[in-house]
PDB file of C-alpha atoms in Angstrom:
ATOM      1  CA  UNK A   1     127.727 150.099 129.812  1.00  0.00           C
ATOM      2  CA  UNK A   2     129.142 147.901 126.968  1.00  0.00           C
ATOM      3  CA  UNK A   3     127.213 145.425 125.402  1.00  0.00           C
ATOM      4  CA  UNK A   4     129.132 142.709 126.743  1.00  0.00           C
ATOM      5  CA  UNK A   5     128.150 143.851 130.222  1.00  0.00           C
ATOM      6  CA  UNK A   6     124.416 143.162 129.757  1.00  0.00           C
ATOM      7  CA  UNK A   7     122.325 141.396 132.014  1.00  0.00           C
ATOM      8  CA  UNK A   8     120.290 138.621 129.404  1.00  0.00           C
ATOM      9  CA  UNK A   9     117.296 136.822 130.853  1.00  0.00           C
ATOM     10  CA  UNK A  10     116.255 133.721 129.899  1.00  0.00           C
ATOM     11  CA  UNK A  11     113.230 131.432 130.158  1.00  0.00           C
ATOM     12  CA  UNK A  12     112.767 128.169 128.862  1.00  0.00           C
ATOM     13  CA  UNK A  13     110.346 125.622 129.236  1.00  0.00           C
ATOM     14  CA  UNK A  14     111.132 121.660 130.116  1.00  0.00           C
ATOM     15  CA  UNK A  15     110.012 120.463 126.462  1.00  0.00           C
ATOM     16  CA  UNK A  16     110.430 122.585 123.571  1.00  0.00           C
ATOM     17  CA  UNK A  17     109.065 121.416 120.626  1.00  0.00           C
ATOM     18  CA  UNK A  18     110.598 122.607 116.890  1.00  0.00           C
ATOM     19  CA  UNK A  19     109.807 121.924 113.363  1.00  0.00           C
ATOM     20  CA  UNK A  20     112.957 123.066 111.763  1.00  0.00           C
ATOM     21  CA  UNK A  21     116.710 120.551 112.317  1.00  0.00           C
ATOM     22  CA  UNK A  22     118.726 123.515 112.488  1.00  0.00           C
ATOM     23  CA  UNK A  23     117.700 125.111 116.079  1.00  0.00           C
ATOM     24  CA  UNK A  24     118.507 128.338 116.699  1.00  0.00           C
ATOM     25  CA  UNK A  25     118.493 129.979 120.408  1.00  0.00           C
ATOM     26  CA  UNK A  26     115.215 131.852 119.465  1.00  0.00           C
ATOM     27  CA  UNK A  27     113.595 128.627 118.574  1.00  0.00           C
ATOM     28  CA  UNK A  28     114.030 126.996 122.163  1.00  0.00           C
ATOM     29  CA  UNK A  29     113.757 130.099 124.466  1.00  0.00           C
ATOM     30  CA  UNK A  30     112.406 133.368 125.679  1.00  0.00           C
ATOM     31  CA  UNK A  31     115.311 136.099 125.704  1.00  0.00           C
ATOM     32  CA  UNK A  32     115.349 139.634 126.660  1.00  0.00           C
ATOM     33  CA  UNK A  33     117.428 142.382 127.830  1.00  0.00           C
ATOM     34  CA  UNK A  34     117.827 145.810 127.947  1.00  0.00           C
ATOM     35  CA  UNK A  35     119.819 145.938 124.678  1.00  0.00           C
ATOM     36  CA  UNK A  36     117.731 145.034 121.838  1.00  0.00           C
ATOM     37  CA  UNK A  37     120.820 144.179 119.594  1.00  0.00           C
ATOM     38  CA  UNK A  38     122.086 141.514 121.693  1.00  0.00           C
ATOM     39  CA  UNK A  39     118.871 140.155 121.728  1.00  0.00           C
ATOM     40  CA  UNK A  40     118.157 139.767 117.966  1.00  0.00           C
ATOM     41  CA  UNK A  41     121.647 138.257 117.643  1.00  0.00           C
ATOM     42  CA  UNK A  42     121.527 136.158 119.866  1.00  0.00           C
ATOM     43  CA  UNK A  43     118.319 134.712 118.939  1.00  0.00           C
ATOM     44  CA  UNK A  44     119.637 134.190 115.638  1.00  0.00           C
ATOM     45  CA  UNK A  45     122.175 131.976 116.860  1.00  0.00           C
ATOM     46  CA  UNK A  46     122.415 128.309 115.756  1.00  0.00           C
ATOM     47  CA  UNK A  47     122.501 125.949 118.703  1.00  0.00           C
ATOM     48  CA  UNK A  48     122.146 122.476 117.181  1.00  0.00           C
ATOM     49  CA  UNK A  49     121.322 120.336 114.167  1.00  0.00           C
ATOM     50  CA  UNK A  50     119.366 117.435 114.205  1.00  0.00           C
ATOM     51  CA  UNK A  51     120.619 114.981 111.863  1.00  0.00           C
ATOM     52  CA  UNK A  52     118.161 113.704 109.492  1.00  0.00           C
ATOM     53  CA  UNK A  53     118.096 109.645 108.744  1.00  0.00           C
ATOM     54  CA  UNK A  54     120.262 108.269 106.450  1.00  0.00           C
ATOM     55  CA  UNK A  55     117.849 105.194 105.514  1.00  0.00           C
ATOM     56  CA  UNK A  56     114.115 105.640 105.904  1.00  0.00           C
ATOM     57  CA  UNK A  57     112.329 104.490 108.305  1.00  0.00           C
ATOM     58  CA  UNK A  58     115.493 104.071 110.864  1.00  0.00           C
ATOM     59  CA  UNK A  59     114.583 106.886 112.997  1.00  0.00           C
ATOM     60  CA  UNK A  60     111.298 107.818 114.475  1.00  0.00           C
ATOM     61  CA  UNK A  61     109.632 110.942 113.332  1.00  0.00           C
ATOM     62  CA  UNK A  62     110.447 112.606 116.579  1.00  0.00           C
ATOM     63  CA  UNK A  63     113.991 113.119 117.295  1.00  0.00           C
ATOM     64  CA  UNK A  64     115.310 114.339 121.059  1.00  0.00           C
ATOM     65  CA  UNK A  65     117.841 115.593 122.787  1.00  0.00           C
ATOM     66  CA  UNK A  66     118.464 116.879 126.578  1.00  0.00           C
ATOM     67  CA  UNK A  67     120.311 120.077 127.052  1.00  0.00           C
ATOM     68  CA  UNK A  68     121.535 121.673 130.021  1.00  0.00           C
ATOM     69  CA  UNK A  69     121.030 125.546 130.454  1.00  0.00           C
ATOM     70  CA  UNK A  70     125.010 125.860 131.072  1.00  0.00           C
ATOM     71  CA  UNK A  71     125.341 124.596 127.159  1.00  0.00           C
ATOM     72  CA  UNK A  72     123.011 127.844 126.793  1.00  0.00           C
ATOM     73  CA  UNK A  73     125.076 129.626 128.653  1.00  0.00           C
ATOM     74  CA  UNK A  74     128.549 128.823 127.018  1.00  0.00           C
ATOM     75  CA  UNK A  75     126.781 129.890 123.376  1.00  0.00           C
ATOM     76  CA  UNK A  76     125.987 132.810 124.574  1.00  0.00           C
ATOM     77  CA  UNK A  77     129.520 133.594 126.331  1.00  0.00           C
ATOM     78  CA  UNK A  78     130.833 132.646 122.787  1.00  0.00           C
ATOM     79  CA  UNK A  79     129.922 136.274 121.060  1.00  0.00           C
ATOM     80  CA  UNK A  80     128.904 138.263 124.829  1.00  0.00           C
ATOM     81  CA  UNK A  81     131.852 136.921 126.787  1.00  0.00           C
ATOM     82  CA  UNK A  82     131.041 139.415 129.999  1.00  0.00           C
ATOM     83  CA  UNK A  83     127.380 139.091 129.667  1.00  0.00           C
ATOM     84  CA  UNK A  84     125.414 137.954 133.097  1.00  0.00           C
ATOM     85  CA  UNK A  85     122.868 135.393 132.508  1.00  0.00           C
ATOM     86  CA  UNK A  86     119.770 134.937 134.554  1.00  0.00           C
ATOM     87  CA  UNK A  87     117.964 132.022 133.763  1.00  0.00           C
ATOM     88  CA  UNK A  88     114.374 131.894 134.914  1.00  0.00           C
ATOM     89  CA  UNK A  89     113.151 128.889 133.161  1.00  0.00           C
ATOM     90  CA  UNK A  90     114.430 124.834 133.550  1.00  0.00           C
ATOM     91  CA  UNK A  91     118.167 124.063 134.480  1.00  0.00           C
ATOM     92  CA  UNK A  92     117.261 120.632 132.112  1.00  0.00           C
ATOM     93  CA  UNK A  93     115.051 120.573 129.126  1.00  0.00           C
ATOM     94  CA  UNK A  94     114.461 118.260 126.727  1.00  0.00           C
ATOM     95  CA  UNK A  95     114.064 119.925 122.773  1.00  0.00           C
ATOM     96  CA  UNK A  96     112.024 117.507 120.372  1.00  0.00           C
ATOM     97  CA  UNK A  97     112.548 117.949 116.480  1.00  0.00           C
ATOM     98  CA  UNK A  98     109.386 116.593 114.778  1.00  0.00           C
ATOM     99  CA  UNK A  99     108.509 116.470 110.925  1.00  0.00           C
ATOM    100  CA  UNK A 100     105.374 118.238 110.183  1.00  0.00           C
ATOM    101  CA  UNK A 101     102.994 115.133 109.629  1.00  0.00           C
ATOM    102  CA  UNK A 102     102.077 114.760 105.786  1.00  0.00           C
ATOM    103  CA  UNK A 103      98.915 112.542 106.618  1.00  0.00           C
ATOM    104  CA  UNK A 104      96.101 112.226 104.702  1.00  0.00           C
ATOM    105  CA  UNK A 105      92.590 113.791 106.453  1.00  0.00           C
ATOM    106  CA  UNK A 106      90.617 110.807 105.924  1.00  0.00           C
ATOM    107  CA  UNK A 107      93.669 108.501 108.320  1.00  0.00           C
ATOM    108  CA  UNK A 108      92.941 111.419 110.957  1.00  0.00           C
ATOM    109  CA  UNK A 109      89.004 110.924 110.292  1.00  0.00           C
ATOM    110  CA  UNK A 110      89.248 106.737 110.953  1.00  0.00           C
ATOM    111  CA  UNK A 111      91.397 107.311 113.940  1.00  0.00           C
ATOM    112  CA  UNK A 112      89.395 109.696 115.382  1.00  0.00           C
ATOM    113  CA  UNK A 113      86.018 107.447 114.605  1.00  0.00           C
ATOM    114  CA  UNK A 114      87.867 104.540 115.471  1.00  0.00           C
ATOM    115  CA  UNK A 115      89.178 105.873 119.566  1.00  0.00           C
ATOM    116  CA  UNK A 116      85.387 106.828 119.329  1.00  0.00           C
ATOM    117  CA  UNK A 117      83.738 103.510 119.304  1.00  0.00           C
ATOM    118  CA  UNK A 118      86.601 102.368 121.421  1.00  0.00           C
ATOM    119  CA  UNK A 119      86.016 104.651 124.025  1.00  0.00           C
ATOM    120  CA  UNK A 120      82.269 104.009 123.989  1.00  0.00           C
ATOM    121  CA  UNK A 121      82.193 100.470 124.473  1.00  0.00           C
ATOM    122  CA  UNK A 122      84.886 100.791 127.061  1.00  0.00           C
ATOM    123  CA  UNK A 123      82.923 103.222 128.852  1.00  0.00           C
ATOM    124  CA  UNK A 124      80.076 101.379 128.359  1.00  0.00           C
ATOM    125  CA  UNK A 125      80.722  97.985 129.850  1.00  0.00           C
ATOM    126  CA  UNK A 126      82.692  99.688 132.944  1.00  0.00           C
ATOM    127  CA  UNK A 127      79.255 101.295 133.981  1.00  0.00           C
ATOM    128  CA  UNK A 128      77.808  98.593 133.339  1.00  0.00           C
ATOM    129  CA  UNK A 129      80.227  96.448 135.492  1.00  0.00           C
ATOM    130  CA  UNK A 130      80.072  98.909 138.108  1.00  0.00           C
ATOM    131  CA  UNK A 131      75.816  98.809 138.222  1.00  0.00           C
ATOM    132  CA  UNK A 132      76.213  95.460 138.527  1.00  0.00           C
ATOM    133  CA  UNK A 133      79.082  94.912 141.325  1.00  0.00           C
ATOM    134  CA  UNK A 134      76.373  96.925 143.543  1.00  0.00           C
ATOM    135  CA  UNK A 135      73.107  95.884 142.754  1.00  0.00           C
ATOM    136  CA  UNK A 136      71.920  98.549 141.267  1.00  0.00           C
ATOM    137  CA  UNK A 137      69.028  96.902 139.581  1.00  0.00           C
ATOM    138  CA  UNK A 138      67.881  95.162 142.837  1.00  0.00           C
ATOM    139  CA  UNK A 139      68.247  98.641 145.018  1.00  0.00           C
ATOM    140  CA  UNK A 140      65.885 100.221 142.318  1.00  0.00           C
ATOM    141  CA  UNK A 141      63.239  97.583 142.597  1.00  0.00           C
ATOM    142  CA  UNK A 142      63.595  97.889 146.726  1.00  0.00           C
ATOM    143  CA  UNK A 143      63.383 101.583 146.466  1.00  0.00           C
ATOM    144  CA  UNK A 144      60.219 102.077 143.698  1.00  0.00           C
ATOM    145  CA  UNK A 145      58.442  99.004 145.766  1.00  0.00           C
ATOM    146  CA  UNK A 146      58.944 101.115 149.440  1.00  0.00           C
ATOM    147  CA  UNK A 147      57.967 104.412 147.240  1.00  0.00           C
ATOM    148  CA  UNK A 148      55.099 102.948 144.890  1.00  0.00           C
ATOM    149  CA  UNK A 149      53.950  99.890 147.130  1.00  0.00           C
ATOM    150  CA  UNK A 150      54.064  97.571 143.776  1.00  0.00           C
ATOM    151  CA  UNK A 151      56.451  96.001 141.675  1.00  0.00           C
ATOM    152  CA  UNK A 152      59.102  97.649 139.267  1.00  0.00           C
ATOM    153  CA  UNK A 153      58.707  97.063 135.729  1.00  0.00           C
ATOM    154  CA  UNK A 154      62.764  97.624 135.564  1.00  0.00           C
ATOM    155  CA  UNK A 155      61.877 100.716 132.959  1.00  0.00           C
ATOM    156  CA  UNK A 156      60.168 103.531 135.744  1.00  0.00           C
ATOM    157  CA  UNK A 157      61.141 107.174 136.524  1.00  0.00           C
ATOM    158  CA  UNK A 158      64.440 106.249 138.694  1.00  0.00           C
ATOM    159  CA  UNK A 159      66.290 104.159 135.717  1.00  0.00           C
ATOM    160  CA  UNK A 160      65.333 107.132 133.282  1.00  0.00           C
ATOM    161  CA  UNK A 161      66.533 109.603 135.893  1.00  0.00           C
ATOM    162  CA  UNK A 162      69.199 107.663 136.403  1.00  0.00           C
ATOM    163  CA  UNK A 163      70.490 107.269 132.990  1.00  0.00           C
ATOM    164  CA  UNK A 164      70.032 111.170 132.043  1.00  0.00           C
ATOM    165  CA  UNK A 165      71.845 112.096 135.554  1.00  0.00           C
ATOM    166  CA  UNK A 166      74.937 110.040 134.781  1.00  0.00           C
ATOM    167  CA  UNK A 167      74.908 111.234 131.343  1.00  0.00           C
ATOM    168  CA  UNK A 168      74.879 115.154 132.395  1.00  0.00           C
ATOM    169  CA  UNK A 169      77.057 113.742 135.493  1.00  0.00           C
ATOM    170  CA  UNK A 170      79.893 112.810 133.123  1.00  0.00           C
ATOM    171  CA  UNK A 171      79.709 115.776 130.981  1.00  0.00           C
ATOM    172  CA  UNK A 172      79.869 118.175 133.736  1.00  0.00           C
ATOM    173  CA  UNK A 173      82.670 116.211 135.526  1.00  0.00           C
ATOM    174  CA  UNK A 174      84.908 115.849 132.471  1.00  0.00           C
ATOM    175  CA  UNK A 175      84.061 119.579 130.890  1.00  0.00           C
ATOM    176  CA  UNK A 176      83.666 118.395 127.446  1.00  0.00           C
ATOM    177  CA  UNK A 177      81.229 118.303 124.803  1.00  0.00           C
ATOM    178  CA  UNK A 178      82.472 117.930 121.154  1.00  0.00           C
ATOM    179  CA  UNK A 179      84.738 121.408 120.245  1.00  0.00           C
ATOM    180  CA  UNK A 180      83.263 123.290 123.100  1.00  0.00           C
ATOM    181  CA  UNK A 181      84.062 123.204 126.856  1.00  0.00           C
ATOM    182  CA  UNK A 182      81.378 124.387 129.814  1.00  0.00           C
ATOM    183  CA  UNK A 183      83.938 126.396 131.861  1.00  0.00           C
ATOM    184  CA  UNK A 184      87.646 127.380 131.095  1.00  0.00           C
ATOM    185  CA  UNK A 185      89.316 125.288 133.284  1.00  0.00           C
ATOM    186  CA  UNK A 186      91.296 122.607 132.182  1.00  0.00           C
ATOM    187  CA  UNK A 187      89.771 119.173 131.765  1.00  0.00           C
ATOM    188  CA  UNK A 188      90.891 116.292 134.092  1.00  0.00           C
ATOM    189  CA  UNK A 189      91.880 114.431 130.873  1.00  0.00           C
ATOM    190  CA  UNK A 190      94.220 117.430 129.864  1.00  0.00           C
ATOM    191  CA  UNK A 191      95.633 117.493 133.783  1.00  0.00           C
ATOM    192  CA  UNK A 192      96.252 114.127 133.847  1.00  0.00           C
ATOM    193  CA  UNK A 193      98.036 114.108 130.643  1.00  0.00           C
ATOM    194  CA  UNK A 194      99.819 117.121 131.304  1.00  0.00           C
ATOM    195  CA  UNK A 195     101.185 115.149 134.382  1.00  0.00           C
ATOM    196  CA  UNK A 196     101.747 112.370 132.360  1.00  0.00           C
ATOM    197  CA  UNK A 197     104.031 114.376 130.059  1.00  0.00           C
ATOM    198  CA  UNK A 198     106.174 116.279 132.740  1.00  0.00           C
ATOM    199  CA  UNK A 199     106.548 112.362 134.024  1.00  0.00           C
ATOM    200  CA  UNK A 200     108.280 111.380 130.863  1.00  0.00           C
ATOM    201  CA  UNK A 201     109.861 114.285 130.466  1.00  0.00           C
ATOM    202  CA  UNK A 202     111.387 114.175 134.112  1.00  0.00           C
ATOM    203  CA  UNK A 203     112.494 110.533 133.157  1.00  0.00           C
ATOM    204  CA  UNK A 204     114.038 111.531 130.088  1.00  0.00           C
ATOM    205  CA  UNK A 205     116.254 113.864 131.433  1.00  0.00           C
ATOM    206  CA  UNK A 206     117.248 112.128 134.488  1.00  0.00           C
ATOM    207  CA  UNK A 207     117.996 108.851 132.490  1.00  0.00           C
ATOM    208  CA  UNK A 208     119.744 111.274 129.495  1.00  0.00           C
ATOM    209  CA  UNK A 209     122.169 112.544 132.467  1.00  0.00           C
ATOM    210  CA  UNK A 210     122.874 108.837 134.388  1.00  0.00           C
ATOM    211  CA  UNK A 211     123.821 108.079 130.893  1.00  0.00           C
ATOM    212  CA  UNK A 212     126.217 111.055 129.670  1.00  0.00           C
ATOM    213  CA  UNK A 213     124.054 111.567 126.952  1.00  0.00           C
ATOM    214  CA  UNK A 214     122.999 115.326 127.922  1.00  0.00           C
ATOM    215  CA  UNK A 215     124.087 118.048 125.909  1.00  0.00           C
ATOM    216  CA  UNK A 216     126.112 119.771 128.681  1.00  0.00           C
ATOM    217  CA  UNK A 217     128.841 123.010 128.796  1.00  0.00           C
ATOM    218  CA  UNK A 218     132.545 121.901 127.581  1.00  0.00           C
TER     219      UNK A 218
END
Protein backbone atom coordinates (compact mmCIF):
# COMPACT_ATOMS: atom_id res chain seq x y z
CA UNK A 1 0.00 0.00 0.00
CA UNK A 2 1.45 3.40 -1.12
CA UNK A 3 1.75 6.11 1.10
CA UNK A 4 -0.76 8.07 -0.53
CA UNK A 5 -3.28 5.34 0.26
CA UNK A 6 -3.05 5.78 4.05
CA UNK A 7 -5.79 6.06 6.29
CA UNK A 8 -4.69 9.50 8.66
CA UNK A 9 -6.70 10.09 11.81
CA UNK A 10 -7.26 13.15 13.20
CA UNK A 11 -8.44 14.73 16.45
CA UNK A 12 -8.79 18.15 17.29
CA UNK A 13 -10.21 19.96 19.97
CA UNK A 14 -12.86 23.12 19.61
CA UNK A 15 -10.14 25.75 20.92
CA UNK A 16 -6.61 25.27 20.31
CA UNK A 17 -4.50 27.53 21.85
CA UNK A 18 -0.69 28.38 20.25
CA UNK A 19 2.14 30.54 21.17
CA UNK A 20 3.97 30.61 17.94
CA UNK A 21 2.18 32.96 14.48
CA UNK A 22 3.33 30.48 12.15
CA UNK A 23 0.93 27.30 12.93
CA UNK A 24 1.85 24.26 11.77
CA UNK A 25 -0.68 21.09 11.54
CA UNK A 26 1.15 19.54 14.61
CA UNK A 27 0.50 22.62 16.59
CA UNK A 28 -3.45 22.43 16.28
CA UNK A 29 -4.04 18.60 16.17
CA UNK A 30 -3.54 15.02 17.13
CA UNK A 31 -2.41 12.92 13.94
CA UNK A 32 -1.61 9.37 13.50
CA UNK A 33 -1.45 6.62 11.12
CA UNK A 34 0.02 3.60 10.34
CA UNK A 35 2.90 5.22 8.40
CA UNK A 36 5.07 7.11 10.62
CA UNK A 37 6.55 9.23 7.68
CA UNK A 38 3.41 10.73 6.68
CA UNK A 39 2.86 11.57 10.03
CA UNK A 40 6.04 13.59 10.84
CA UNK A 41 5.50 15.43 7.54
CA UNK A 42 2.56 16.23 7.86
CA UNK A 43 2.83 17.60 11.22
CA UNK A 44 5.46 19.73 10.02
CA UNK A 45 3.26 21.37 7.72
CA UNK A 46 2.52 25.13 7.90
CA UNK A 47 -1.18 25.85 8.03
CA UNK A 48 -1.44 29.57 8.79
CA UNK A 49 0.27 32.77 9.89
CA UNK A 50 -1.04 35.09 12.15
CA UNK A 51 -0.15 38.47 11.22
CA UNK A 52 1.44 40.44 13.84
CA UNK A 53 0.23 44.35 14.36
CA UNK A 54 1.54 46.85 12.40
CA UNK A 55 1.03 49.74 15.15
CA UNK A 56 1.03 48.77 18.80
CA UNK A 57 -1.57 48.48 20.66
CA UNK A 58 -4.14 47.99 17.52
CA UNK A 59 -4.69 44.43 18.09
CA UNK A 60 -5.45 42.58 21.22
CA UNK A 61 -2.92 40.19 22.55
CA UNK A 62 -5.05 37.30 21.51
CA UNK A 63 -5.58 36.89 17.92
CA UNK A 64 -8.39 34.20 16.41
CA UNK A 65 -9.43 32.56 13.73
CA UNK A 66 -12.21 29.73 12.91
CA UNK A 67 -11.22 26.89 10.71
CA UNK A 68 -13.15 24.24 9.27
CA UNK A 69 -11.72 20.58 9.34
CA UNK A 70 -12.26 20.43 5.34
CA UNK A 71 -9.40 23.40 5.22
CA UNK A 72 -7.48 20.47 7.18
CA UNK A 73 -8.38 18.26 4.90
CA UNK A 74 -7.43 20.09 1.57
CA UNK A 75 -3.65 20.66 3.27
CA UNK A 76 -3.32 17.45 3.71
CA UNK A 77 -4.64 16.31 0.09
CA UNK A 78 -2.00 18.93 -1.05
CA UNK A 79 1.25 16.45 -0.52
CA UNK A 80 -1.13 12.84 0.21
CA UNK A 81 -3.59 13.42 -2.60
CA UNK A 82 -5.25 9.65 -2.12
CA UNK A 83 -4.97 9.71 1.56
CA UNK A 84 -8.46 8.90 3.58
CA UNK A 85 -9.03 11.16 6.40
CA UNK A 86 -10.94 10.29 9.50
CA UNK A 87 -11.53 13.03 11.62
CA UNK A 88 -12.47 12.23 15.19
CA UNK A 89 -12.27 15.56 16.76
CA UNK A 90 -14.54 19.07 15.93
CA UNK A 91 -15.86 19.71 12.28
CA UNK A 92 -15.33 23.73 13.60
CA UNK A 93 -12.63 24.94 15.85
CA UNK A 94 -11.56 28.03 16.73
CA UNK A 95 -7.27 28.36 17.01
CA UNK A 96 -6.19 31.39 19.34
CA UNK A 97 -2.56 32.87 18.83
CA UNK A 98 -1.57 34.52 22.15
CA UNK A 99 1.81 36.33 23.10
CA UNK A 100 3.41 34.79 26.04
CA UNK A 101 2.54 37.53 28.75
CA UNK A 102 5.80 39.55 29.77
CA UNK A 103 4.15 40.78 33.14
CA UNK A 104 5.81 41.66 36.00
CA UNK A 105 5.11 39.10 39.29
CA UNK A 106 4.27 41.76 41.59
CA UNK A 107 0.97 42.99 38.77
CA UNK A 108 0.01 39.12 39.13
CA UNK A 109 0.52 39.46 43.11
CA UNK A 110 -2.02 42.85 43.31
CA UNK A 111 -4.48 41.18 41.07
CA UNK A 112 -4.57 38.21 42.77
CA UNK A 113 -4.80 40.19 46.39
CA UNK A 114 -6.99 42.54 44.85
CA UNK A 115 -10.04 39.60 43.34
CA UNK A 116 -9.25 38.47 47.00
CA UNK A 117 -10.71 41.23 49.01
CA UNK A 118 -13.22 41.55 46.25
CA UNK A 119 -14.44 38.27 46.54
CA UNK A 120 -14.57 38.45 50.33
CA UNK A 121 -16.64 41.33 50.79
CA UNK A 122 -18.88 40.13 48.04
CA UNK A 123 -19.26 36.95 49.69
CA UNK A 124 -19.58 38.50 52.73
CA UNK A 125 -22.49 40.86 52.44
CA UNK A 126 -24.51 38.13 50.24
CA UNK A 127 -24.56 35.88 53.46
CA UNK A 128 -25.19 38.40 55.21
CA UNK A 129 -28.18 39.53 53.01
CA UNK A 130 -29.35 36.14 52.85
CA UNK A 131 -29.34 35.73 57.09
CA UNK A 132 -31.18 38.57 57.05
CA UNK A 133 -34.01 38.05 54.22
CA UNK A 134 -34.94 34.97 56.65
CA UNK A 135 -34.61 35.91 60.03
CA UNK A 136 -32.01 34.13 60.94
CA UNK A 137 -31.18 36.06 64.02
CA UNK A 138 -34.83 35.95 65.30
CA UNK A 139 -35.16 31.92 64.52
CA UNK A 140 -31.95 31.54 66.73
CA UNK A 141 -33.32 33.45 69.65
CA UNK A 142 -36.85 31.30 69.19
CA UNK A 143 -34.89 28.15 69.00
CA UNK A 144 -32.10 28.67 72.14
CA UNK A 145 -35.29 30.23 74.21
CA UNK A 146 -37.58 26.71 73.42
CA UNK A 147 -34.07 24.74 74.06
CA UNK A 148 -32.56 26.82 77.11
CA UNK A 149 -35.92 28.34 78.55
CA UNK A 150 -34.03 31.95 78.75
CA UNK A 151 -32.99 34.56 76.58
CA UNK A 152 -30.19 34.51 73.81
CA UNK A 153 -27.32 36.63 74.32
CA UNK A 154 -27.06 36.64 70.23
CA UNK A 155 -23.29 35.04 70.82
CA UNK A 156 -24.38 31.09 72.16
CA UNK A 157 -23.42 27.63 70.78
CA UNK A 158 -25.89 27.78 67.57
CA UNK A 159 -24.29 31.19 66.01
CA UNK A 160 -20.72 29.61 66.67
CA UNK A 161 -21.93 26.35 65.16
CA UNK A 162 -23.38 28.10 62.72
CA UNK A 163 -20.59 30.17 61.54
CA UNK A 164 -17.92 27.13 61.58
CA UNK A 165 -20.67 24.87 59.62
CA UNK A 166 -21.05 27.36 56.78
CA UNK A 167 -17.45 27.91 56.74
CA UNK A 168 -16.56 23.97 56.32
CA UNK A 169 -20.04 24.00 54.26
CA UNK A 170 -18.48 26.22 51.58
CA UNK A 171 -15.20 24.59 51.47
CA UNK A 172 -16.53 21.22 51.00
CA UNK A 173 -19.13 22.40 48.41
CA UNK A 174 -16.68 24.38 46.27
CA UNK A 175 -13.52 21.75 46.73
CA UNK A 176 -11.00 24.35 47.31
CA UNK A 177 -8.62 25.40 49.79
CA UNK A 178 -5.60 27.56 48.65
CA UNK A 179 -3.27 25.16 46.03
CA UNK A 180 -4.87 22.03 47.24
CA UNK A 181 -8.26 20.44 46.40
CA UNK A 182 -10.23 17.74 48.89
CA UNK A 183 -11.21 15.29 46.09
CA UNK A 184 -10.21 15.17 42.31
CA UNK A 185 -13.18 16.17 40.84
CA UNK A 186 -13.52 19.24 39.19
CA UNK A 187 -14.69 22.30 41.09
CA UNK A 188 -18.12 23.86 40.25
CA UNK A 189 -16.18 27.10 39.53
CA UNK A 190 -13.98 25.18 36.89
CA UNK A 191 -17.47 23.45 35.41
CA UNK A 192 -19.11 26.44 35.17
CA UNK A 193 -16.35 28.14 33.45
CA UNK A 194 -15.60 25.37 31.33
CA UNK A 195 -19.29 25.81 30.14
CA UNK A 196 -18.81 29.25 29.92
CA UNK A 197 -15.93 28.80 27.47
CA UNK A 198 -17.50 26.10 25.09
CA UNK A 199 -20.46 28.99 25.12
CA UNK A 200 -18.19 31.50 23.56
CA UNK A 201 -16.54 29.30 21.68
CA UNK A 202 -19.88 27.86 20.11
CA UNK A 203 -20.76 31.62 19.43
CA UNK A 204 -17.64 32.34 17.84
CA UNK A 205 -17.83 29.89 15.36
CA UNK A 206 -21.38 30.10 14.51
CA UNK A 207 -21.15 33.99 14.16
CA UNK A 208 -17.44 33.44 12.20
CA UNK A 209 -19.57 31.19 9.61
CA UNK A 210 -23.02 33.63 9.28
CA UNK A 211 -20.31 36.02 8.48
CA UNK A 212 -17.94 34.23 5.79
CA UNK A 213 -15.22 34.81 7.93
CA UNK A 214 -14.29 30.95 8.55
CA UNK A 215 -11.29 29.60 7.20
CA UNK A 216 -13.01 27.01 4.96
CA UNK A 217 -11.71 24.40 1.89
CA UNK A 218 -11.29 26.33 -1.65
Amino acid sequence: MSANSETVYLKIDQNVLVYDRHVTLGDIASITSSNEAMVRQLKQKKLYTFQEPTKPGKRSKIQREIFSILKIIEAIHEDYPNAEIDNQGEADFIVEYRKEPAQAQWISVCKSVLLSVIVFFGGAFTIMSFNNDIGITELFGKFYYQVMGAESSGFTELEISYCIGLAIGILVFFNHFGKKKITPDPTPIQVQLRKYEQDVDTTFIQNAGRGGMEIDAG
